[in-house]
Amino acid sequence: LAATMAAALFDGRLRYVTDHPVPARKPGWALIRVRTAGICKTDRELMKGYREFRGVLGHEFIGVVEESDDPVWTGRRVAGEINAACGCCEWCAQGLGRHCPHRTTLGIVNHDGCLAEYCVLPVANLIEIPATIPDERAILLEPLSAACEILEQLPVRGEERIVVIGDGRLGILCAWALATVASDVTLLGRHAGKLALAQWRGIKTALSADFTTLEGADIVVEATGSGQGISAAIKLCRPRGVIILKSTVAQPQNINLAPIVINELSVIGSRCGRFGDGLQMIQDFPDMPLPKMITARYPLAQVEDAFIRAARSDALKVLLDISL
Amino acid sequence: LAATMAAALFDGRLRYVTDHPVPARKPGWALIRVRTAGICKTDRELMKGYREFRGVLGHEFIGVVEESDDPVWTGRRVAGEINAACGCCEWCAQGLGRHCPHRTTLGIVNHDGCLAEYCVLPVANLIEIPATIPDERAILLEPLSAACEILEQLPVRGEERIVVIGDGRLGILCAWALATVASDVTLLGRHAGKLALAQWRGIKTALSADFTTLEGADIVVEATGSGQGISAAIKLCRPRGVIILKSTVAQPQNINLAPIVINELSVIGSRCGRFGDGLQMIQDFPDMPLPKMITARYPLAQVEDAFIRAARSDALKVLLDISL
């Protein structure tokens, strides 16, 4: 194994480098050869200063285990949960390692990411991808699991009127995940093309201009990726309704909280989910149109172009092919 | 009955007037002669521009029914819920009249308040105060019921670590209401005198400087009455914990929402409660030190002095004696 590798490094600006150190594998961890990686809105937030991250970007990947303590893992095609918990605090003891205060996070907190030839993660974080699921479906496991997290946090009976705001990748995946259990799901967005692509299982779509007719929703999922989403969600939600907050925004937002109190809304923050739930959903709903989400694919050496493509308003998921 | 009355009128500035029209009683409503009224932080927010209110201020009162359709009510000593619902929309049909979109609100929305010799409310809003409960306990029914609302919205098991932020009237009442069901309640404030007064049923108190030792709370009640309270609550709350938002603040606040998402917090807006719950608590806990909350009493003609007194940092509840 070489000591250095190609990687997309962010050190204040994004650069493709070929001499980045291959990350060291700790006991209990696996070294993974990355096949395919995705660019996420969070990567672009990190580049704007979120968490003051410096290092190799990227936290969505499909790869093959190159080395691990247990040889049974070697050669397996895997995805990986991005939070590396300490394994010994009270959160970890409760099985909530993704809230461990000592965790590192792949490509986000103190942990070089997967826009590189290799990355490392605890073996406990890995999930084997069945051979029947191609990379371009499996690569959406991380955001789809984040969408599934809503169903873990909130009991959805099925007859609720649900509005998802944001026709980006996460918003569409949230609408798809909710449509597996609820019949009245509306996706609200700004891009007719993305809304058309999101049609599945009777999901209704509306351009943001149509807002007012949607007021009084029982559940509003805010997945705009922008700081203004919460104010729109507050407007759309009925008294005593629930807002699921999905967007992680670096900058503090100016928000009028009074309607939350007056209408007794519940605002529930929702982050990553369990990959097992996402994988189960991929297997249970083989007609979920995940590959429609792939906007473009680039080799890693063209990572700067890939980020430019990913920043365009029509982009959903831009992939980097690394060692297919 | 005279056609005009004394009242505390806000028309851009606060004035004591003696020629305000006695409000007209609609069918199903009662005309109430006000005995004692309280000044609330919301009154001061209204004077800063909240809801662009113009009219007679005040929504906390104990009075005697002067006139009603049903003579059985005449002469009864009562308090009243402040939201006058339309009675015929889907919210009203669900018994959630306090969220009725067509409601008026005593002294807050399109409805002259109780800092006056008379006010009107639907008879359905009134609750008779047993003769055993003096005005200075009963006058706290509205804010105590708002504190009880937390227990209606959130199942509290009793072993949770609870922190209440804000040693104003509402914060203290929230701490007292929670202390009736939970053993680990800490009240966090800025005023040693108010914190000392709040001691009851083992409530712990801390000056705001001691913040950091309180991190990791299961439930945080934000009752600071200021826009900064939410950010403090977010800091104090454990991952997956619950924040109860009590403060109604007129101005939009600059808030970093990212920790709500990352720590998957639930932020639950909480407003008024049912007076029946508050009255039950007053009766069940006769040792609850409610009269300690009365900072000063003024005649209505001195309403401007009363508001000045209520604005001082050591004030809890300032009363106006109107027609005792």
XYZ file of C-alpha atoms in Angstrom:
648
model
C 0.000 0.000 0.000
C 1.344 3.419 -0.939
C 1.903 5.963 1.840
C 0.192 8.754 -0.073
C -2.980 9.029 -2.114
C -5.109 11.318 -4.258
C -7.642 13.371 -2.299
C -9.886 16.447 -2.416
C -8.368 18.616 0.294
C -9.968 21.694 1.807
C -7.507 23.974 3.572
C -9.350 27.239 3.057
C -9.799 26.433 -0.618
C -10.600 23.165 -2.368
C -7.708 21.402 -4.117
C -7.072 18.052 -5.780
C -3.813 16.675 -4.363
C -2.017 13.415 -5.064
C 0.321 13.345 -2.073
C -2.045 13.241 0.889
C -1.078 10.675 3.572
C -3.164 7.479 3.501
C -5.026 7.631 6.848
C -3.775 5.396 9.670
C -6.114 2.560 10.652
C -6.707 2.255 14.425
C -7.561 -1.054 16.135
C -11.184 -1.924 15.434
C -11.209 0.286 12.359
C -11.173 -0.580 8.664
C -9.193 0.953 5.825
C -11.567 1.372 2.905
C -10.731 1.827 -0.768
C -13.334 4.314 -1.983
C -15.159 3.403 -5.232
C -17.787 6.137 -5.506
C -18.345 9.230 -3.376
C -21.079 11.870 -3.330
C -20.976 15.627 -2.847
C -23.393 16.896 -0.217
C -24.671 20.348 0.678
C -22.874 19.942 4.019
C -19.566 19.827 2.109
C -20.387 23.195 0.635
C -21.360 24.550 4.079
C -17.995 23.348 5.433
C -16.282 25.274 2.638
C -18.173 28.392 3.768
C -16.780 28.016 7.276
C -19.166 25.641 9.029
C -17.296 23.991 11.945
C -14.019 25.497 10.702
C -13.234 22.195 9.017
C -9.845 21.593 7.416
C -8.938 18.323 5.748
C -10.257 15.839 3.198
C -13.925 16.500 2.465
C -16.630 13.925 1.887
C -18.860 11.645 3.948
C -20.943 9.734 1.376
C -19.215 6.738 -0.182
C -19.349 3.192 -1.381
C -16.038 1.385 -1.041
C -14.336 -1.931 -0.530
C -12.642 -2.915 2.738
C -8.915 -3.077 2.093
C -7.755 -3.901 5.623
C -9.371 -4.653 8.987
C -8.611 -6.628 12.153
C -11.157 -9.270 11.186
C -10.273 -10.673 7.741
C -13.939 -11.574 7.109
C -14.518 -7.911 6.276
C -11.716 -7.676 3.738
C -13.048 -7.355 0.194
C -16.609 -6.538 1.289
C -18.385 -3.718 -0.537
C -19.640 -1.317 2.123
C -21.162 2.014 3.056
C -20.396 3.529 6.450
C -22.126 5.600 9.133
C -20.164 8.796 9.490
C -19.994 9.324 13.258
C -17.161 7.474 14.942
C -18.283 7.245 18.572
C -15.887 6.755 21.482
C -17.756 3.597 22.468
C -17.424 4.108 26.203
C -19.521 7.107 27.304
C -23.111 7.103 28.553
C -24.455 7.920 25.078
C -22.587 5.040 23.501
C -23.849 2.754 26.292
C -27.419 3.687 25.302
C -26.785 2.825 21.654
C -26.878 6.537 20.757
C -23.264 6.696 19.619
C -24.229 9.221 16.954
C -24.741 11.718 19.813
C -21.467 10.752 21.569
C -19.855 14.060 22.620
C -16.398 12.644 21.865
C -17.235 11.421 18.365
C -15.389 12.361 15.215
C -17.370 12.672 11.993
C -16.095 11.526 8.607
C -15.224 14.574 6.533
C -16.912 16.900 9.036
C -15.256 16.818 12.491
C -11.605 15.894 13.120
C -11.717 13.091 10.580
C -10.466 13.054 6.994
C -13.326 12.302 4.614
C -13.983 10.016 1.663
C -13.244 12.263 -1.331
C -9.979 10.339 -1.528
C -8.648 6.971 -2.566
C -8.867 5.729 1.012
C -10.687 6.530 4.224
C -10.959 4.890 7.646
C -13.983 4.144 9.857
C -14.732 1.803 12.768
C -15.795 -1.604 11.465
C -18.888 -1.188 13.671
C -19.970 1.668 11.370
C -19.865 -0.398 8.181
C -22.774 -1.996 6.451
C -22.341 -4.476 3.618
C -24.154 -3.550 0.430
C -25.847 -6.556 -1.234
C -24.487 -7.196 -4.737
C -28.004 -6.602 -6.140
C -27.801 -2.908 -5.268
C -25.552 -0.922 -7.650
C -23.339 1.958 -6.441
C -25.668 4.624 -7.854
C -28.532 3.395 -5.624
C -26.374 2.584 -2.607
C -24.582 5.947 -2.636
C -27.866 7.539 -1.511
C -27.921 5.407 1.637
C -26.629 8.192 3.892
C -29.221 10.841 2.915
C -31.985 8.231 2.622
C -31.195 7.045 6.150
C -31.364 10.681 7.295
C -34.839 10.794 5.722
C -35.791 7.542 7.483
C -34.740 9.132 10.805
C -37.971 11.168 10.672
C -39.965 7.945 10.896
C -37.901 6.873 13.900
C -38.487 10.172 15.736
C -42.137 10.747 14.925
C -44.966 8.254 14.891
C -46.616 8.804 11.475
C -50.074 7.212 11.364
C -50.556 7.658 7.618
C -53.531 10.004 7.335
C -51.635 13.194 8.243
C -51.335 16.059 5.788
C -47.579 16.321 5.268
C -45.672 19.085 3.482
C -41.960 18.809 2.688
C -40.276 22.127 1.887
C -37.214 21.961 -0.343
C -36.803 20.114 -3.628
C -33.122 19.366 -3.111
C -31.866 15.848 -2.669
C -32.755 15.599 1.028
C -36.212 17.093 0.549
C -37.031 14.644 -2.241
C -35.721 11.698 -0.207
C -37.768 12.852 2.823
C -40.870 12.999 0.612
C -40.130 9.502 -0.725
C -39.506 8.076 2.757
C -42.729 9.635 4.087
C -44.688 8.447 1.040
C -43.890 4.862 2.037
C -46.163 5.300 5.098
C -48.431 8.311 4.390
C -50.816 9.024 1.542
C -50.984 12.841 1.610
C -47.474 14.149 0.973
C -46.785 17.412 -0.860
C -43.305 18.484 -1.918
C -42.824 22.211 -2.184
C -39.901 23.582 -4.185
C -38.569 26.184 -6.573
C -37.520 24.005 -9.526
C -40.123 22.525 -11.855
C -37.595 19.990 -13.139
C -36.751 18.636 -9.692
C -40.409 18.530 -8.697
C -41.231 16.514 -11.817
C -38.449 14.080 -11.017
C -39.746 13.651 -7.450
C -43.096 12.169 -8.512
C -43.546 8.786 -6.834
C -46.383 6.997 -4.990
C -48.822 9.883 -5.487
C -46.616 12.644 -4.071
C -48.116 16.026 -4.941
C -45.783 18.839 -5.899
C -46.121 22.613 -5.883
C -43.915 25.537 -6.766
C -43.197 27.767 -3.758
C -45.513 30.426 -5.123
C -48.499 28.175 -4.310
C -47.667 28.274 -0.587
C -50.861 29.613 0.947
C -53.117 26.762 -0.165
C -50.938 24.390 1.858
C -51.362 26.095 5.241
C -52.616 23.972 8.098
C -50.324 20.981 7.527
C -50.062 18.453 10.361
C -46.376 17.802 9.705
C -43.944 20.101 7.891
C -40.467 18.860 7.007
C -38.022 21.718 6.533
C -35.340 20.534 4.124
C -34.564 23.677 2.163
C -30.947 23.774 3.265
C -31.442 27.476 3.828
C -32.019 29.551 6.902
C -35.337 30.873 5.646
C -36.957 27.437 5.611
C -37.966 27.513 9.270
C -40.029 30.668 8.827
C -41.863 29.112 5.883
C -42.436 25.943 7.909
C -43.895 27.947 10.806
C -46.349 29.549 8.362
C -47.446 26.224 6.874
C -47.876 24.293 10.124
C -51.228 24.036 11.888
C -51.527 24.916 15.593
C -50.068 22.035 17.671
C -48.485 20.636 14.498
C -44.944 19.300 14.141
C -42.038 20.798 12.211
C -39.128 18.499 11.420
C -35.980 20.559 11.019
C -33.488 18.964 8.635
C -31.343 21.846 7.374
C -27.986 22.418 9.027
C -27.141 26.050 8.403
C -23.832 27.579 9.450
C -25.050 31.121 10.028
C -27.417 32.214 12.828
C -30.839 33.034 11.454
C -33.239 35.834 12.271
C -36.394 34.060 13.369
C -39.682 35.180 14.878
C -40.261 32.589 17.603
C -43.588 33.991 18.839
C -45.733 31.818 16.499
C -44.032 28.675 17.858
C -45.264 29.604 21.338
C -48.664 30.982 20.306
C -49.484 27.990 18.083
C -47.753 25.528 20.435
C -45.738 24.006 17.604
C -43.210 21.235 18.160
C -39.945 21.800 16.305
C -37.910 18.604 16.177
C -34.333 18.608 14.993
C -33.532 15.569 12.871
C -30.114 14.511 11.738
C -28.574 11.295 10.455
C -30.307 7.969 10.632
C -29.356 4.325 10.892
C -28.030 2.899 7.633
C -29.854 -0.361 8.353
C -33.181 1.488 8.080
C -32.167 3.130 4.805
C -30.898 -0.146 3.332
C -34.123 -1.884 4.345
C -36.108 0.826 2.563
C -33.983 0.469 -0.600
C -34.676 -3.261 -0.554
C -38.395 -2.950 0.307
C -39.064 -0.347 -2.397
C -37.043 -1.396 -5.460
C -39.117 1.023 -7.566
C -37.951 4.061 -5.552
C -36.390 6.124 -8.363
C -33.053 6.712 -6.647
C -30.879 6.698 -9.811
C -32.847 9.713 -11.114
C -31.041 11.687 -8.428
C -27.615 11.307 -10.049
C -26.999 14.563 -11.899
C -23.439 13.933 -13.075
C -20.310 11.851 -12.428
C -16.693 13.104 -12.442
C -13.300 11.559 -11.834
C -11.709 12.710 -8.551
C -9.091 14.765 -10.411
C -11.968 16.979 -11.607
C -13.297 17.555 -8.103
C -13.326 21.337 -8.549
C -15.567 21.007 -11.615
C -17.706 18.546 -9.697
C -18.273 21.097 -6.896
C -19.123 23.786 -9.448
C -21.662 21.398 -11.026
C -23.046 20.498 -7.583
C -23.578 24.183 -6.758
C -25.837 24.760 -9.777
C -29.492 25.063 -8.868
C -30.605 22.086 -10.967
C -28.103 19.662 -9.390
C -29.235 16.889 -7.072
C -26.418 14.403 -6.528
C -23.006 14.767 -8.133
C -20.765 11.719 -7.826
C -17.018 11.283 -7.942
C -15.760 8.029 -9.427
C -12.603 7.189 -7.555
C -11.521 3.561 -7.984
C -14.346 1.712 -9.699
C -74.860 51.204 35.003
C -72.805 54.143 33.791
C -71.938 54.347 30.094
C -68.284 55.169 30.758
C -65.665 53.876 33.147
C -62.100 54.295 34.355
C -59.523 52.336 32.365
C -55.813 52.026 31.529
C -55.797 52.831 27.830
C -52.888 52.222 25.468
C -53.114 54.223 22.255
C -49.402 54.510 21.559
C -48.787 55.592 25.141
C -50.324 54.418 28.406
C -52.942 56.665 30.002
C -55.426 56.499 32.854
C -58.791 57.677 31.507
C -62.163 57.957 33.228
C -64.394 58.249 30.171
C -63.811 54.978 28.336
C -67.021 53.286 27.115
C -68.166 50.349 29.236
C -67.810 47.381 26.849
C -70.977 45.978 25.272
C -71.992 42.510 26.413
C -72.825 40.112 23.556
C -75.257 37.186 23.947
C -73.542 34.389 25.870
C -71.063 36.815 27.369
C -70.788 38.264 30.871
C -70.093 41.801 31.992
C -67.592 41.582 34.828
C -66.807 44.191 37.468
C -63.039 43.885 37.940
C -61.807 43.663 41.568
C -58.089 43.017 41.120
C -55.941 42.915 37.984
C -52.324 41.956 37.354
C -49.659 43.465 35.098
C -47.931 40.918 32.893
C -44.784 41.012 30.780
C -47.037 40.585 27.727
C -48.614 43.970 28.548
C -45.190 45.526 28.354
C -44.469 43.720 25.063
C -47.744 45.085 23.661
C -46.596 48.582 24.628
C -43.388 47.971 22.644
C -45.407 47.184 19.531
C -46.224 43.484 19.824
C -49.351 42.782 17.717
C -49.848 46.546 17.207
C -52.388 46.488 20.023
C -54.487 49.567 20.792
C -57.080 49.620 23.557
C -57.500 48.760 27.224
C -54.600 46.620 28.439
C -54.782 43.715 30.869
C -55.706 40.037 30.822
C -55.234 38.868 34.421
C -58.136 39.616 36.742
C -60.433 38.550 39.505
C -63.875 40.106 39.259
C -67.548 39.703 40.020
C -70.142 38.982 37.333
C -72.358 42.048 37.004
C -74.588 40.864 34.150
C -75.047 37.686 32.126
C -77.819 35.862 30.245
C -78.038 33.242 32.970
C -78.724 34.959 36.318
C -77.041 32.100 38.212
C -73.705 33.669 37.259
C -74.559 37.118 38.578
C -72.593 37.940 41.698
C -70.123 35.084 41.301
C -66.453 35.847 41.899
C -64.565 34.654 38.838
C -61.382 34.515 36.816
C -61.563 34.119 33.035
C -59.658 32.405 30.228
C -58.501 35.123 27.885
C -59.154 33.658 24.439
C -62.693 34.167 23.202
C -63.125 31.471 20.561
C -65.667 31.676 17.755
C -67.210 28.388 18.930
C -67.973 27.058 15.467
C -64.706 26.269 13.622
C -62.861 22.931 13.489
C -60.551 23.945 16.358
C -63.456 24.868 18.585
C -65.139 21.553 17.679
C -62.016 19.749 18.944
C -62.134 21.605 22.263
C -59.038 23.599 21.233
C -60.805 26.955 21.209
C -57.650 28.626 22.458
C -56.169 27.961 18.982
C -59.306 29.158 17.154
C -58.068 31.332 14.255
C -61.028 33.686 14.702
C -60.538 34.204 18.439
C -60.139 37.543 20.158
C -57.899 37.736 23.191
C -58.653 39.838 26.271
C -56.340 42.825 26.315
C -54.203 41.354 23.514
C -56.147 40.902 20.232
C -59.202 42.973 19.236
C -60.614 42.895 22.750
C -60.468 45.560 25.457
C -58.698 44.193 28.540
C -59.268 44.129 32.286
C -57.252 47.124 33.516
C -60.610 48.847 33.783
C -63.700 48.889 35.963
C -65.427 46.436 33.616
C -64.548 43.871 31.002
C -66.520 41.291 28.997
C -65.839 37.620 28.290
C -67.911 34.616 27.167
C -69.525 32.938 30.192
C -67.905 29.703 28.933
C -64.505 31.265 29.729
C -65.302 31.979 33.369
C -64.317 29.891 36.329
C -65.722 30.505 39.794
C -63.104 31.074 42.475
C -63.937 29.281 45.750
C -64.329 31.708 48.653
C -61.415 29.979 50.422
C -58.952 31.348 47.835
C -58.202 35.067 48.296
C -57.662 37.411 45.331
C -53.882 37.512 45.823
C -53.659 33.718 45.264
C -56.353 33.540 42.591
C -54.883 36.394 40.534
C -52.002 34.062 39.642
C -54.385 31.560 38.063
C -53.635 32.669 34.493
C -49.827 32.339 34.674
C -50.065 29.238 36.890
C -52.343 27.622 34.311
C -49.783 28.536 31.631
C -47.199 26.712 33.777
C -49.550 23.704 34.108
C -49.823 23.612 30.292
C -46.308 22.121 30.237
C -47.604 19.085 32.115
C -50.427 18.725 29.598
C -48.042 18.852 26.612
C -45.198 16.726 27.931
C -45.377 13.502 29.891
C -43.088 14.146 32.891
C -42.195 10.888 34.633
C -40.597 12.525 37.664
C -36.964 11.423 37.512
C -35.918 13.833 34.730
C -33.324 16.503 35.324
C -35.245 19.720 34.687
C -33.846 23.236 34.370
C -36.081 26.302 34.238
C -34.370 29.433 32.874
C -35.757 32.750 34.050
C -36.584 33.836 37.587
C -39.484 36.043 36.586
C -43.014 35.242 37.595
C -43.619 32.678 34.848
C -40.279 30.946 35.403
C -40.931 30.590 39.134
C -44.468 29.309 38.524
C -43.146 26.805 35.952
C -40.601 25.586 38.509
C -43.350 25.254 41.127
C -45.697 23.421 38.756
C -42.919 21.024 37.699
C -41.850 20.487 41.323
C -45.300 19.031 42.017
C -44.384 16.036 39.813
C -40.564 15.984 39.526
C -37.855 15.854 42.169
C -34.891 17.374 40.299
C -35.847 20.917 39.311
C -33.322 23.743 39.089
C -34.335 27.371 38.595
C -31.730 29.502 36.881
C -31.927 33.277 37.152
C -30.167 36.589 37.557
C -31.689 37.844 40.819
C -30.642 36.354 44.153
C -33.754 37.756 45.809
C -36.158 36.151 43.362
C -34.297 32.853 43.512
C -34.543 32.848 47.312
C -38.262 33.505 47.103
C -38.717 30.616 44.661
C -37.548 27.930 47.122
C -40.273 25.303 47.448
C -40.399 21.473 47.483
C -36.632 21.139 47.117
C -36.224 23.337 44.038
C -32.546 24.109 43.511
C -31.565 27.566 42.359
C -28.504 28.960 40.611
C -27.391 32.331 39.357
C -26.895 32.393 35.585
C -23.132 32.458 36.024
C -23.257 28.815 37.204
C -24.622 27.701 33.832
C -22.091 25.126 32.707
C -22.620 22.704 35.589
C -26.244 22.356 34.499
C -25.569 21.162 30.956
C -27.136 17.892 29.909
C -30.640 18.591 31.246
C -33.430 16.308 30.032
C -35.982 19.132 29.958
C -35.240 22.860 29.752
C -38.044 25.367 30.216
C -37.223 28.716 28.614
C -39.134 31.389 30.522
C -36.723 34.299 30.448
C -39.099 36.542 28.566
C -36.135 37.545 26.424
C -35.019 36.540 22.983
C -31.705 35.196 24.235
C -33.303 32.479 26.350
C -33.578 29.990 23.495
C -29.832 30.021 22.864
C -29.143 29.354 26.557
C -31.728 26.557 26.533
C -30.067 24.949 23.506
C -26.746 24.968 25.410
C -28.240 23.386 28.533
C -30.264 20.657 26.848
C -28.892 17.143 26.347
C -28.991 15.518 22.903
C -32.563 14.356 22.190
C -33.775 16.467 25.105
C -36.830 18.726 25.155
C -36.964 22.523 25.314
C -40.256 24.100 26.355
C -40.487 27.584 24.891
C -42.584 29.915 27.031
C -41.375 33.420 26.155
C -43.390 35.401 23.637
C -40.993 37.940 22.184
C -42.075 40.615 19.739
C -38.801 40.967 17.853
C -37.263 38.320 15.576
C -34.225 36.753 17.212
C -30.880 35.779 15.785
C -30.597 32.080 16.529
C -28.152 29.362 15.553
C -30.463 26.469 14.663
C -27.717 23.976 13.796
C -27.477 22.513 17.347
C -31.228 21.760 17.297
C -30.659 19.561 14.247
C -27.319 18.096 15.304
C -28.513 17.226 18.824
C -32.018 16.312 17.611
C -33.673 18.540 20.194
C -37.438 18.956 20.416
C -38.497 22.571 20.868
C -42.113 22.766 22.010
C -43.958 26.058 22.094
C -46.201 26.353 25.131
C -48.787 29.032 25.740
C -51.821 29.388 27.982
C -53.337 26.528 29.880
C -56.718 25.533 31.188
C -57.753 27.483 34.285
C -59.312 24.328 35.718
C -55.841 22.752 35.898
C -54.375 25.819 37.587
C -57.230 26.060 40.078
C -56.872 22.356 40.899
C -53.164 22.900 41.573
C -53.900 25.884 43.852
C -56.317 23.696 45.803
C -54.077 20.608 45.878
C -51.001 22.550 47.024
C -52.216 25.093 49.601
C -48.603 25.587 50.720
C -47.516 26.833 47.263
C -46.184 30.281 48.229
C -48.191 32.244 45.656
C -48.688 35.418 47.756
C -44.890 35.855 47.887
C -45.162 36.804 44.216
C -47.099 40.011 44.904
C -44.522 42.800 44.713
C -46.845 45.811 45.107
C -50.462 46.958 44.768
C -51.666 50.253 43.263
C -55.041 51.872 42.651
C -55.963 51.984 38.943
C -55.514 55.769 38.835
C -51.797 55.133 39.482
C -51.465 52.678 36.617
C -48.470 54.522 35.144
C -46.583 54.162 38.450
C -47.645 50.532 38.579
C -46.111 49.862 35.138
C -42.897 51.624 36.186
C -42.771 49.419 39.297
C -43.507 46.299 37.213
C -40.619 47.116 34.882
C -38.041 47.107 37.695
C -35.844 44.043 37.727
C -36.902 42.911 41.197
C -40.640 42.974 40.419
C -42.660 39.795 40.122
C -46.380 40.567 40.145
C -47.731 44.095 40.462
C -51.471 44.334 41.123
C -54.022 47.019 40.478
C -56.858 47.278 42.987
C -59.880 48.411 41.020
C -63.178 47.852 42.853
C -62.463 45.735 45.922
